Short mmCIF file of C-alpha atoms in Angstrom, two decimals:
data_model
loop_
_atom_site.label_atom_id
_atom_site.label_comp_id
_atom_site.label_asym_id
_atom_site.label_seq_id
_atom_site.Cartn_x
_atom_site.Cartn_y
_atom_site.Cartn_z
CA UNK X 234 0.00 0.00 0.00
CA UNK X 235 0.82 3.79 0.46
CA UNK X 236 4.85 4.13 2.35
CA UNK X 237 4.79 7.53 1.55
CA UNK X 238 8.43 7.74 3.12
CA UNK X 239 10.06 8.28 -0.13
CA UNK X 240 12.86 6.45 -2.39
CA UNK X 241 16.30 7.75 -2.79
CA UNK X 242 19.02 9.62 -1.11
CA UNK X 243 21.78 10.26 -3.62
CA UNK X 244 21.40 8.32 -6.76
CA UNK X 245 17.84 7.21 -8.68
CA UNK X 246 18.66 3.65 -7.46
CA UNK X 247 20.18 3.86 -3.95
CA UNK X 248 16.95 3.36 -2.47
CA UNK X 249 17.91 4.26 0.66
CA UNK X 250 14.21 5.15 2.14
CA UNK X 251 12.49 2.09 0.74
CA UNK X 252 11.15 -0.51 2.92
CA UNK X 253 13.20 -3.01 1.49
CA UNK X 254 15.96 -0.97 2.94
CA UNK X 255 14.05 -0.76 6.82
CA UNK X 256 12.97 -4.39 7.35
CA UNK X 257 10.44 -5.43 5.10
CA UNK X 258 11.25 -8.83 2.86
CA UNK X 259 8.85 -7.23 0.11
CA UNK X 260 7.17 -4.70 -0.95
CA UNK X 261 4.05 -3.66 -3.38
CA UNK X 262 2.66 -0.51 -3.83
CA UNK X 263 2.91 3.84 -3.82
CA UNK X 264 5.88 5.18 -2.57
CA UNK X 265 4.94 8.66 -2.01
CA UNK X 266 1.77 9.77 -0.65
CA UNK X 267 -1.57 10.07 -3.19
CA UNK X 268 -2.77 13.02 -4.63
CA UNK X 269 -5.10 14.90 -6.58
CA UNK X 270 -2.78 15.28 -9.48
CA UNK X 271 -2.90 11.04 -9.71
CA UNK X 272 -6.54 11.08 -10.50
CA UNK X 273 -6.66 14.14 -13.13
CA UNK X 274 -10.03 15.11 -12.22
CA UNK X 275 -10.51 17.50 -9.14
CA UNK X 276 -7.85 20.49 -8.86
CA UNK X 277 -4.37 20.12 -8.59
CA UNK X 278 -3.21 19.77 -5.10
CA UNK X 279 0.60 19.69 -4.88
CA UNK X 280 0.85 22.39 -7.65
CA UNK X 281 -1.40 24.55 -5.60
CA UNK X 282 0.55 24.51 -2.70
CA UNK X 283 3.68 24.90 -4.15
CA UNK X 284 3.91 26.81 -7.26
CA UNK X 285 3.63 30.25 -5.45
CA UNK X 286 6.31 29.06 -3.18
CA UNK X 287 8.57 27.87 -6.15
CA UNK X 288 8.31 30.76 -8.51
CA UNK X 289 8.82 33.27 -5.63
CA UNK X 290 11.83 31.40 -4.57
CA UNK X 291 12.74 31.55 -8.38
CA UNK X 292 12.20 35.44 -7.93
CA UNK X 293 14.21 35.74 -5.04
CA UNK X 294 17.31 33.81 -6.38
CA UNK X 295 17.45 34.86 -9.54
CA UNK X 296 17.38 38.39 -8.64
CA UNK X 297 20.38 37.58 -6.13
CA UNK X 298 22.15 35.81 -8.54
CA UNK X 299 21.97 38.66 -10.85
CA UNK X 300 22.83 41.43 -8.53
CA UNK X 301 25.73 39.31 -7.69
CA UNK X 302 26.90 39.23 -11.02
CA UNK X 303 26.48 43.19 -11.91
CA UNK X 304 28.31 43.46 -8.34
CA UNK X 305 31.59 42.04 -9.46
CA UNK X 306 31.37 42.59 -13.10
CA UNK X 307 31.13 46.39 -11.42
CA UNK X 308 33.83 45.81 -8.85
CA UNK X 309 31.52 46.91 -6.11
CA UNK X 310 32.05 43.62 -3.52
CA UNK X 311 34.17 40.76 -4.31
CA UNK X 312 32.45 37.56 -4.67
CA UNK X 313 33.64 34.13 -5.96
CA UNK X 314 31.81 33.03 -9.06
CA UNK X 315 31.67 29.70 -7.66
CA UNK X 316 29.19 31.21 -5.31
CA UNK X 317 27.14 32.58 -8.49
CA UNK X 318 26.91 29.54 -9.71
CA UNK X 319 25.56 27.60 -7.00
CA UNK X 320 22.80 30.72 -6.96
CA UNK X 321 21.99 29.98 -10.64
CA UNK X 322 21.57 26.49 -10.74
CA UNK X 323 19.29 26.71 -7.08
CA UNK X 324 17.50 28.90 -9.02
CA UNK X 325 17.41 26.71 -12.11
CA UNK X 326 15.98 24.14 -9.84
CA UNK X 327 13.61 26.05 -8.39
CA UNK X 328 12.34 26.79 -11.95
CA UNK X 329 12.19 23.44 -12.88
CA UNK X 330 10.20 22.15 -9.95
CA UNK X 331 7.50 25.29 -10.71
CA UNK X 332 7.45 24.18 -14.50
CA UNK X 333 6.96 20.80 -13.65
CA UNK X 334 4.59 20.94 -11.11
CA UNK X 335 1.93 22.41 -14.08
CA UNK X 336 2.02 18.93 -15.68
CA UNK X 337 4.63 15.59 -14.56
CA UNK X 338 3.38 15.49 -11.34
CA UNK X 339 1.11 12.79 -12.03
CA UNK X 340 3.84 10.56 -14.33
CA UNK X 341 6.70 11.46 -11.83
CA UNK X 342 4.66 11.00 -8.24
CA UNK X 343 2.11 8.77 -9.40
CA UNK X 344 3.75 5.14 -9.15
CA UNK X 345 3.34 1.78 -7.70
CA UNK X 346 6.27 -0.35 -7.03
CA UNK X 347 6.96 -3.97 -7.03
CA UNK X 348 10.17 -4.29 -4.78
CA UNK X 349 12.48 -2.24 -6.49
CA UNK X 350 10.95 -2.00 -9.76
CA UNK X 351 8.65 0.33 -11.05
CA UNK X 352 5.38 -1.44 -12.22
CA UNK X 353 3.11 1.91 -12.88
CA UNK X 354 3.85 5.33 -13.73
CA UNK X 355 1.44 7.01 -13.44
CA UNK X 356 -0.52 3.92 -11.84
CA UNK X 357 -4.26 3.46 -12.61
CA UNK X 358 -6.26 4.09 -9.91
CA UNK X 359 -9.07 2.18 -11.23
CA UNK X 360 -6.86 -0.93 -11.14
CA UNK X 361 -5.13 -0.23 -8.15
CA UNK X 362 -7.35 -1.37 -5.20
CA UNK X 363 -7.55 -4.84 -7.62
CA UNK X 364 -4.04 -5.05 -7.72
CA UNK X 365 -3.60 -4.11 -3.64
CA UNK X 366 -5.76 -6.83 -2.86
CA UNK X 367 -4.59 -9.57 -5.24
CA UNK X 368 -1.04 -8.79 -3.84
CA UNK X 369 -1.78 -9.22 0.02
CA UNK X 370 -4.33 -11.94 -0.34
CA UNK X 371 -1.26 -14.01 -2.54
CA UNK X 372 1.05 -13.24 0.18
CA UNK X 373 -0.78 -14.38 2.88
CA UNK X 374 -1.50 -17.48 0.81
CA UNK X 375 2.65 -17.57 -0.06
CA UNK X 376 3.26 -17.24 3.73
CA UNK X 377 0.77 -19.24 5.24
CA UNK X 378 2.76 -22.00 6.85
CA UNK X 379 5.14 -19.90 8.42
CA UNK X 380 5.17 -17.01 10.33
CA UNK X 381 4.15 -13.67 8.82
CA UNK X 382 3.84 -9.65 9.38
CA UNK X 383 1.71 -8.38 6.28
CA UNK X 384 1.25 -4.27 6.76
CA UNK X 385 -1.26 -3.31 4.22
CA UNK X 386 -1.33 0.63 3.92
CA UNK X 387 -4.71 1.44 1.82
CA UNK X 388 -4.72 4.39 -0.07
CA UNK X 389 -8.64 4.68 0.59
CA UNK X 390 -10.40 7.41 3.28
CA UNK X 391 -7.83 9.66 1.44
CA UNK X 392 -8.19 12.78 -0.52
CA UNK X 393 -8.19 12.32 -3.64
CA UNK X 394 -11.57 9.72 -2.65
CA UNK X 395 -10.48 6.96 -5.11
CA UNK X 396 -13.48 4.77 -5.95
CA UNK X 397 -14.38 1.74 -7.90
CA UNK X 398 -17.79 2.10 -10.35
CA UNK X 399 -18.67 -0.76 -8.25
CA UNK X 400 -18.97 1.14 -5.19
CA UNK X 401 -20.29 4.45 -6.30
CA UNK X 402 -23.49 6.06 -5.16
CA UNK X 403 -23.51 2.89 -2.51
CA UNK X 404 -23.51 4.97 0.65
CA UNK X 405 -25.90 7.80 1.92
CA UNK X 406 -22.78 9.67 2.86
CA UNK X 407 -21.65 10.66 -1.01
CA UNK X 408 -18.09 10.32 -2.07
CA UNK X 409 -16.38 9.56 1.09
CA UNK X 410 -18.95 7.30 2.82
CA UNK X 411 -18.84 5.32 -1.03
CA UNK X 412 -14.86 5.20 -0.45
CA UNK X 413 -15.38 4.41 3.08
CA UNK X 414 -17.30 1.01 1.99
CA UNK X 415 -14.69 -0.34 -0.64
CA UNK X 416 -12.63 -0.18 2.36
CA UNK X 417 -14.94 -1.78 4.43
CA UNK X 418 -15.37 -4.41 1.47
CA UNK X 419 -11.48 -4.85 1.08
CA UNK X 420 -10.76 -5.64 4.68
CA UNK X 421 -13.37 -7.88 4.94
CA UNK X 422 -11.76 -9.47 1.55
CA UNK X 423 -8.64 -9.64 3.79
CA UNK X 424 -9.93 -11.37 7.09
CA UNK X 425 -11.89 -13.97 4.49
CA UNK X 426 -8.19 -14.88 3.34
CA UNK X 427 -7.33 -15.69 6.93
CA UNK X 428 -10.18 -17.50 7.73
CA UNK X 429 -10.07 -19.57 4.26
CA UNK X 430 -6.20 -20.45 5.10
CA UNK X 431 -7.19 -21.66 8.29
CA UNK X 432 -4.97 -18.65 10.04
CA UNK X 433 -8.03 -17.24 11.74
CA UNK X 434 -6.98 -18.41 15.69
CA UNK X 435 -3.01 -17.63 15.22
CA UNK X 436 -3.68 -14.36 13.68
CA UNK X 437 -3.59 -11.27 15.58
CA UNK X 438 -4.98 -8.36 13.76
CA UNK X 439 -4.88 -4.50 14.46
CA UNK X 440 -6.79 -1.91 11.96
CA UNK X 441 -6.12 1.52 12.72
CA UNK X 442 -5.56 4.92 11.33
CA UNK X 443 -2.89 6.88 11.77
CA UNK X 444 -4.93 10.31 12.25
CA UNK X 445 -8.17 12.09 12.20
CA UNK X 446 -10.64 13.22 9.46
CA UNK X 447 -8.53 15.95 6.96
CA UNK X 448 -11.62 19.14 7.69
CA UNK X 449 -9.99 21.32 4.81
CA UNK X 450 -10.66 18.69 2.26
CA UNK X 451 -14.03 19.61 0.89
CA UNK X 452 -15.78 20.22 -2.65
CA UNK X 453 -18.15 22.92 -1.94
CA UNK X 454 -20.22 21.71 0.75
CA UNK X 455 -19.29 18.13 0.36
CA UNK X 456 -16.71 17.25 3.28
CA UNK X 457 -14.26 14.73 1.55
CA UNK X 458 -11.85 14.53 4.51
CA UNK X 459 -14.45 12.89 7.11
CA UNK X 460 -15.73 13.82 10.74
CA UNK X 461 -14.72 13.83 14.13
CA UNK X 462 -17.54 14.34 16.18
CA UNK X 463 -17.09 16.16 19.20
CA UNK X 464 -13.24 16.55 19.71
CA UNK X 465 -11.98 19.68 18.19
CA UNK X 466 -9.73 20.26 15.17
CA UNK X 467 -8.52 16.85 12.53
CA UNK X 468 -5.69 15.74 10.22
CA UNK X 469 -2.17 17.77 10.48
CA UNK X 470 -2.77 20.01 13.50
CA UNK X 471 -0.74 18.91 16.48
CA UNK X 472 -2.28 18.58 19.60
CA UNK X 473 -6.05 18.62 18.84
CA UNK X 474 -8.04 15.41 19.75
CA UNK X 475 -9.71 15.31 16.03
CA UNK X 476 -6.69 14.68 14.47
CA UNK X 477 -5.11 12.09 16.58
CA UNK X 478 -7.79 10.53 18.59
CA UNK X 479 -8.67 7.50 16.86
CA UNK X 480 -10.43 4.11 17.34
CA UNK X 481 -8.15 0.90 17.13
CA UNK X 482 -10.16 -2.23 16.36
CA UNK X 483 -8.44 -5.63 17.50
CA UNK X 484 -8.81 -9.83 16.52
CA UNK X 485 -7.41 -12.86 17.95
CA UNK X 486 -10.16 -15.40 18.20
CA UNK X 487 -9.34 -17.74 20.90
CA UNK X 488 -6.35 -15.35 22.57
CA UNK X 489 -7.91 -12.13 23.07
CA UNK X 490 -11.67 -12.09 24.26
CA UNK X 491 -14.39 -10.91 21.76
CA UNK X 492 -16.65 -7.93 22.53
CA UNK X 493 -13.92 -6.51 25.04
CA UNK X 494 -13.68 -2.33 24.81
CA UNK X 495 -10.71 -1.19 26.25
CA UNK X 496 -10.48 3.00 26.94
CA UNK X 497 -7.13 3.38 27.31
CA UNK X 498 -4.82 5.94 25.89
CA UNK X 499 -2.64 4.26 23.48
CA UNK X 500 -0.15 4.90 20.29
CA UNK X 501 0.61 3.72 16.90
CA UNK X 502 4.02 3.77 18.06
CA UNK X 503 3.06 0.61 20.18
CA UNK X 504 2.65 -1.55 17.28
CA UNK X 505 6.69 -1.93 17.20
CA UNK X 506 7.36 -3.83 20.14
CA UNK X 507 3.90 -5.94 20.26
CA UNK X 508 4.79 -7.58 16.83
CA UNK X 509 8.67 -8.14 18.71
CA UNK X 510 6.86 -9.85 21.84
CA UNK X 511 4.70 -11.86 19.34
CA UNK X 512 7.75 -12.77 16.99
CA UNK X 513 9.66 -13.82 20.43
CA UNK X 514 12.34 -10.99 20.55
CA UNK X 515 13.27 -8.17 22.19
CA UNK X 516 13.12 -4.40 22.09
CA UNK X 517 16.92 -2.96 21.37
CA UNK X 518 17.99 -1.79 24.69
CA UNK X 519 19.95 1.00 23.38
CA UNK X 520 17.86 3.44 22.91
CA UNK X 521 14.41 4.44 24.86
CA UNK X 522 11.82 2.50 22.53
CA UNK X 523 8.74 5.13 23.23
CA UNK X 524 5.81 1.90 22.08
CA UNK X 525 4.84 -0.68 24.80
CA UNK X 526 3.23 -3.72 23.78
CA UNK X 527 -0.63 -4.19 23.75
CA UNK X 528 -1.14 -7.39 24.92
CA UNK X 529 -0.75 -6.95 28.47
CA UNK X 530 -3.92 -4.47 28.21
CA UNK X 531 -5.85 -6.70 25.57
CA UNK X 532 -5.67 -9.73 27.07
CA UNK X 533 -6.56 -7.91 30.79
CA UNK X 534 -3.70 -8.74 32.35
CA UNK X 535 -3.44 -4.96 33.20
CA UNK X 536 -5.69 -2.74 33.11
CA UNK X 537 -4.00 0.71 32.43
CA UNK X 538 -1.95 1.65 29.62
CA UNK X 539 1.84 2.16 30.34
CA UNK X 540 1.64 5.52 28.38
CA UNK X 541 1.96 8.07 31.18
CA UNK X 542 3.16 11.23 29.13
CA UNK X 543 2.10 11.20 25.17
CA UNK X 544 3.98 13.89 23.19
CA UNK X 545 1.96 15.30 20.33
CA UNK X 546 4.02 16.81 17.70
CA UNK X 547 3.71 18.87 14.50
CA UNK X 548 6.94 18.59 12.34
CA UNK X 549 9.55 18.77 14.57
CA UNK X 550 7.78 21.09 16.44
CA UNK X 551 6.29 20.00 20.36
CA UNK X 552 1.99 21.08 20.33
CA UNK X 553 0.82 19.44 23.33
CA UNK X 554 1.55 17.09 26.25
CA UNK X 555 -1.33 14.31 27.29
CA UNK X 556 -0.37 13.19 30.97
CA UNK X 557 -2.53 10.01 31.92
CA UNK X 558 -2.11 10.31 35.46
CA UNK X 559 -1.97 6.43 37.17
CA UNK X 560 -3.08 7.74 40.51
CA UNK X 561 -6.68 9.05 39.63
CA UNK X 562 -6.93 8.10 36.27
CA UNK X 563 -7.59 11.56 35.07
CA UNK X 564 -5.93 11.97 31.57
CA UNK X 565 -4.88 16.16 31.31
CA UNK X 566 -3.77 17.79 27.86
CA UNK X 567 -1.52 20.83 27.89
CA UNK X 568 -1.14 22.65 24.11
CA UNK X 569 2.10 24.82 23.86
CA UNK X 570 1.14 25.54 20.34
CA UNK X 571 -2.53 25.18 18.39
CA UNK X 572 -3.16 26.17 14.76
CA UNK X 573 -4.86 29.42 13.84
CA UNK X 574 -7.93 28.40 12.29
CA UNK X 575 -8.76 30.13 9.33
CA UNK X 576 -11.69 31.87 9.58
CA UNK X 577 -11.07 31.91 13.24
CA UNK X 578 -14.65 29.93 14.47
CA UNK X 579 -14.28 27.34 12.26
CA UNK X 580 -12.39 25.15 13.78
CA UNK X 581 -10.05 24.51 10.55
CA UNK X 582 -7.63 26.01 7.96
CA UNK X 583 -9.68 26.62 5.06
CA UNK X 584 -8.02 29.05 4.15
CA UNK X 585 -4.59 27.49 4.12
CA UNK X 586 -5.59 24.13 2.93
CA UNK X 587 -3.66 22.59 5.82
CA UNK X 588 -2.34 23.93 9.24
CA UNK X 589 0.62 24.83 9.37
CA UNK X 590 3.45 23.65 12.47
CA UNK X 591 4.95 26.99 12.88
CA UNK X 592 5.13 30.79 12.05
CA UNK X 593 2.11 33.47 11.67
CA UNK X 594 -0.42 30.28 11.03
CA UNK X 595 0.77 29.32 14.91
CA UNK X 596 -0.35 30.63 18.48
CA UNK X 597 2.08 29.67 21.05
CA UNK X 598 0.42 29.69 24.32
CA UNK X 599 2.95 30.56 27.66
CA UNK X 600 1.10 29.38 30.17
CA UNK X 601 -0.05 26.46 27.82
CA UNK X 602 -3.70 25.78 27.29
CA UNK X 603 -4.74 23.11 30.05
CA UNK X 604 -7.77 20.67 29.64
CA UNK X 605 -8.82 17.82 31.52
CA UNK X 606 -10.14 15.51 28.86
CA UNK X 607 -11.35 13.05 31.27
CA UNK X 608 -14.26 15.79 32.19
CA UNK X 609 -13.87 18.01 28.72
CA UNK X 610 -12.90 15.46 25.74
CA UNK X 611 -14.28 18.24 23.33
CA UNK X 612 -11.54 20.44 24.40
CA UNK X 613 -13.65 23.47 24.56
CA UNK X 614 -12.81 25.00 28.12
CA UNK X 615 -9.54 25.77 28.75
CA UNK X 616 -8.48 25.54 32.87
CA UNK X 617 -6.17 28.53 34.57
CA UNK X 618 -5.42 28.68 38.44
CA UNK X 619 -8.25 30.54 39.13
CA UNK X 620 -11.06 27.77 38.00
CA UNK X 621 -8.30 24.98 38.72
CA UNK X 622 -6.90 23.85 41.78
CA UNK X 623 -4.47 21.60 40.48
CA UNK X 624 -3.56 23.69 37.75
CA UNK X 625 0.05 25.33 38.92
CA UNK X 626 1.37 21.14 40.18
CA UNK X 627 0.17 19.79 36.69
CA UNK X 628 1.82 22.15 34.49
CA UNK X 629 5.08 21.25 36.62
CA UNK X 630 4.66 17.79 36.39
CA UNK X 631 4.26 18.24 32.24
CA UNK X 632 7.04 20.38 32.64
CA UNK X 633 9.27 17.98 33.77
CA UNK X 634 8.14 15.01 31.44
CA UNK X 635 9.00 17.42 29.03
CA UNK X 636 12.48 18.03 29.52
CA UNK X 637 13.00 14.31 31.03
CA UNK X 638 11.75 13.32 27.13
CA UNK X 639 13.65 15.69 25.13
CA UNK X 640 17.00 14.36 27.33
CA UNK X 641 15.62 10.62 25.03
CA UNK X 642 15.79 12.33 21.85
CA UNK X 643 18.47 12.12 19.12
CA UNK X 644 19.41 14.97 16.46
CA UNK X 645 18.26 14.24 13.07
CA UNK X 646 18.71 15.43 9.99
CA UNK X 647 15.09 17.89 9.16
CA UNK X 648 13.44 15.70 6.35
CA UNK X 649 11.00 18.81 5.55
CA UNK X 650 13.86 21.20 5.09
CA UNK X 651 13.38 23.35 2.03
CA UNK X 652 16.19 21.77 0.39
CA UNK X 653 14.64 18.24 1.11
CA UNK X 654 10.83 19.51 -0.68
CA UNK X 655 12.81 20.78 -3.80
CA UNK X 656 12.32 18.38 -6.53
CA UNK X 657 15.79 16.98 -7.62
CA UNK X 658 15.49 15.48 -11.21
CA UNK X 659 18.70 13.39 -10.19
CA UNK X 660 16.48 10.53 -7.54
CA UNK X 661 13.48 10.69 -9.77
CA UNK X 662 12.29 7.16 -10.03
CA UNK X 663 11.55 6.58 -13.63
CA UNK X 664 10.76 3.17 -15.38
CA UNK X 665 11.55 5.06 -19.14
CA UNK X 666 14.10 7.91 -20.04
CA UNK X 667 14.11 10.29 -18.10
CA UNK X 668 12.13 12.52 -18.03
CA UNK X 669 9.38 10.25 -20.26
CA UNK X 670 8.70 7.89 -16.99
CA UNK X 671 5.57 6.23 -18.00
CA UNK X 672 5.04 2.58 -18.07
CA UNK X 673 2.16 0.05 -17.06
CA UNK X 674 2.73 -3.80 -16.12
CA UNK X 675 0.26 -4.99 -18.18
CA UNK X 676 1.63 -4.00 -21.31
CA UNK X 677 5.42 -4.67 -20.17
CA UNK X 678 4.43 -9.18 -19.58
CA UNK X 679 2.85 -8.18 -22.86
#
């Protein structure tokens, strides 16, 4: 499914951020994330976003570049031409990236990947959930007398709402509720390959998403992104509850007991060592591994999580603090940062198209923004020390889970850098020559 973690590093064919290269045996599917651009029909998302930021950055170098160059043509400052150079071809790139996001998006972004070979470019997405499906249901039937992890990403309940003809118009909740089904439908596909392989009572199973419903993705008043009910905000703003409060659904017939509901905090980050303490290993004891395993709480052998402090981050960037405290069992959320929603009531970035982590589109909040979500999971009334007690010895409790975390964490190099988001023609992955990358596996075995 959907790794959108990238490819290369260097080269086209280093593949240094492929999953090949972090610990998976195989691998079928999108490499980057999807887009609007891959379907051709609704308005072009990542050339939206970015071609105003390209062609000003164009601008801007350019015009240093050139005042460089009439500077020591002039003998006004001295300045190395090598320096000039490197201006010019930035700028050159910069160019290239605005010029190409009007077009190649879809053939450059647009793949699916078979290992290390390009299948698709640009895939179909009519064919694509097919082709998903086919894939994990033959590897589960390839793998089925030994032990297996299959992680199926699916790019469905994701803007742009890709959806079979069989499927459209099924749901009372247009577009998304439609997608929302062939989900539903390809799961369900899924667990029937478990049961029919005889897996069904030495398979655990964990569906999840990995954030809230995306509020700024609409089409007029259609919302395309879903909803998240009472808690406040969605997809790509930090701290709020919308975008990272979601519902985990669990399966172990025989193992784990059936009809169980357990409301606990607990983390996608937990997945990690709970597939270690069900392959028979161990965590690395290097580092601090932030995940604890699940089955102590699933199988009621505890009953709290082990998830005292969650840190909620945007970016790189620290939004909010969620301290489940063990002695009351009152869970409290501090933000240090929200969004500025755009209008300001609501309760989204329209205007933006997505929050952003820092800047003028950020209100820091010193003293942070205190809720008790055990009382207020909407997040609508913020607590001070005047209609909170306990307000002064919480904040210095978060305070010092704060800077006892950060002392865990290990400098790494910024991934959304603006040298990192400018498109390098150099790791494009490309199936033809470059830069006519378009290819389709069907016609390829013909």
């Amino acid at each position: 499914g959907k790794w959108h973690m990238g490819v290369n590093c260097k080269t086209r064919h280093d593949h240094c951020h492929h999953p090949l290269n972090h610990g998976f045996d195989y691998f079928y599917g999108m490499p980057f994330t999807l887009v609007n651009e891959c379907q051709g029909t609704d308005d072009p998302e990542l050339a939206k976003s970015l071609q105003d930021t390209y062609w000003f950055h164009t601008q801007m170098i350019i015009l240093a570049a050139f005042t460089l160059v009439v500077g020591k043509l002039a003998n006004l400052f001295p300045v190395k031409w090598k320096i000039i150079i490197c201006l010019a071809v930035c700028g050159l790139l910069h160019f290239i990236s605005w010029f190409s996001s009007y077009g190649f998006t879809k053939y450059w972004n647009c793949i699916l990947m078979k290992n290390h070979d390009i299948t698709d470019q640009p895939m179909n997405l009519q064919k694509t959930t097919s082709n998903m499906l086919k894939e994990a249901i033959t590897f589960i039937g390839r793998n089925k007398h030994r032990p297996f992890l299959l992680f199926v990403s699916l790019l469905h309940v994701h803007t742009p709402l890709i959806t079979s003809e069989k499927f459209q118009g099924r749901s009372r909740h247009g577009l998304y509720g439609d997608n929302v089904e062939e989900m539903d439908w390809m799961v369900g596909k899924l667990l029937d390959a478990i049961d029919k392989e005889d897996l069904k009572n030495a398979t655990f199973i964990y569906f999840a998403s990995d954030h809230g419903g995306f509020l700024e993705a609409r089409r007029g008043n259609s919302q395309l992104g879903g909803w998240n009910g009472i808690y406040k905000g969605g997809k790509g703003m930090g701290g709020w509850e919308g975008g990272i409060r979601v519902p985990g659904i669990v399966r172990w017939p025989g193992v784990l007991p059936a009809g169980a509901v357990v409301d606990e905090p607990t983390s996608l980050m937990d997945i990690y060592p709970t597939v270690v303490q069900l392959a028979g290993g161990a965590v690395p004891q290097d580092r601090v591994v932030d995940g604890h395993s699940l089955l102590p709480l699933l199988q009621g052998t505890v009953q709290h999580s082990r998830h005292e402090f969650l840190f909620h981050y945007c970016g790189v960037f620290l939004h909010a603090v969620r301290w489940h405290q063990k002695n009351s069992g009152t869970v409290w959320k501090a933000h240090y940062a929200t969004p500025v929603f755009q209008p300001e009531s609501s309760g989204a970035c329209f205007r933006r198209g997505i929050c952003p982590c820092f800047g003028d589109g950020v209100n820091h909040h010193d003293p942070p923004l205190l809720f008790n979500l055990s009382r207020d999971p909407s997040e609508a009334n913020p607590l001070s020390a005047d209609t909170e007690p306990l307000f002064d010895a919480v904040m210095r409790r978060i305070r010092r889970a704060v800077e006892e975390h950060r002392k865990t964490l290990t400098p790494v190099p910024q991934q959304l850098s603006p040298y990192n988001n400018i498109w390098k023609p150099w790791l494009q992955p490309c199936c033809g020559m470059f830069p006519f990358c378009w290819c389709h596996e069907e016609n390829n075995k013909g």
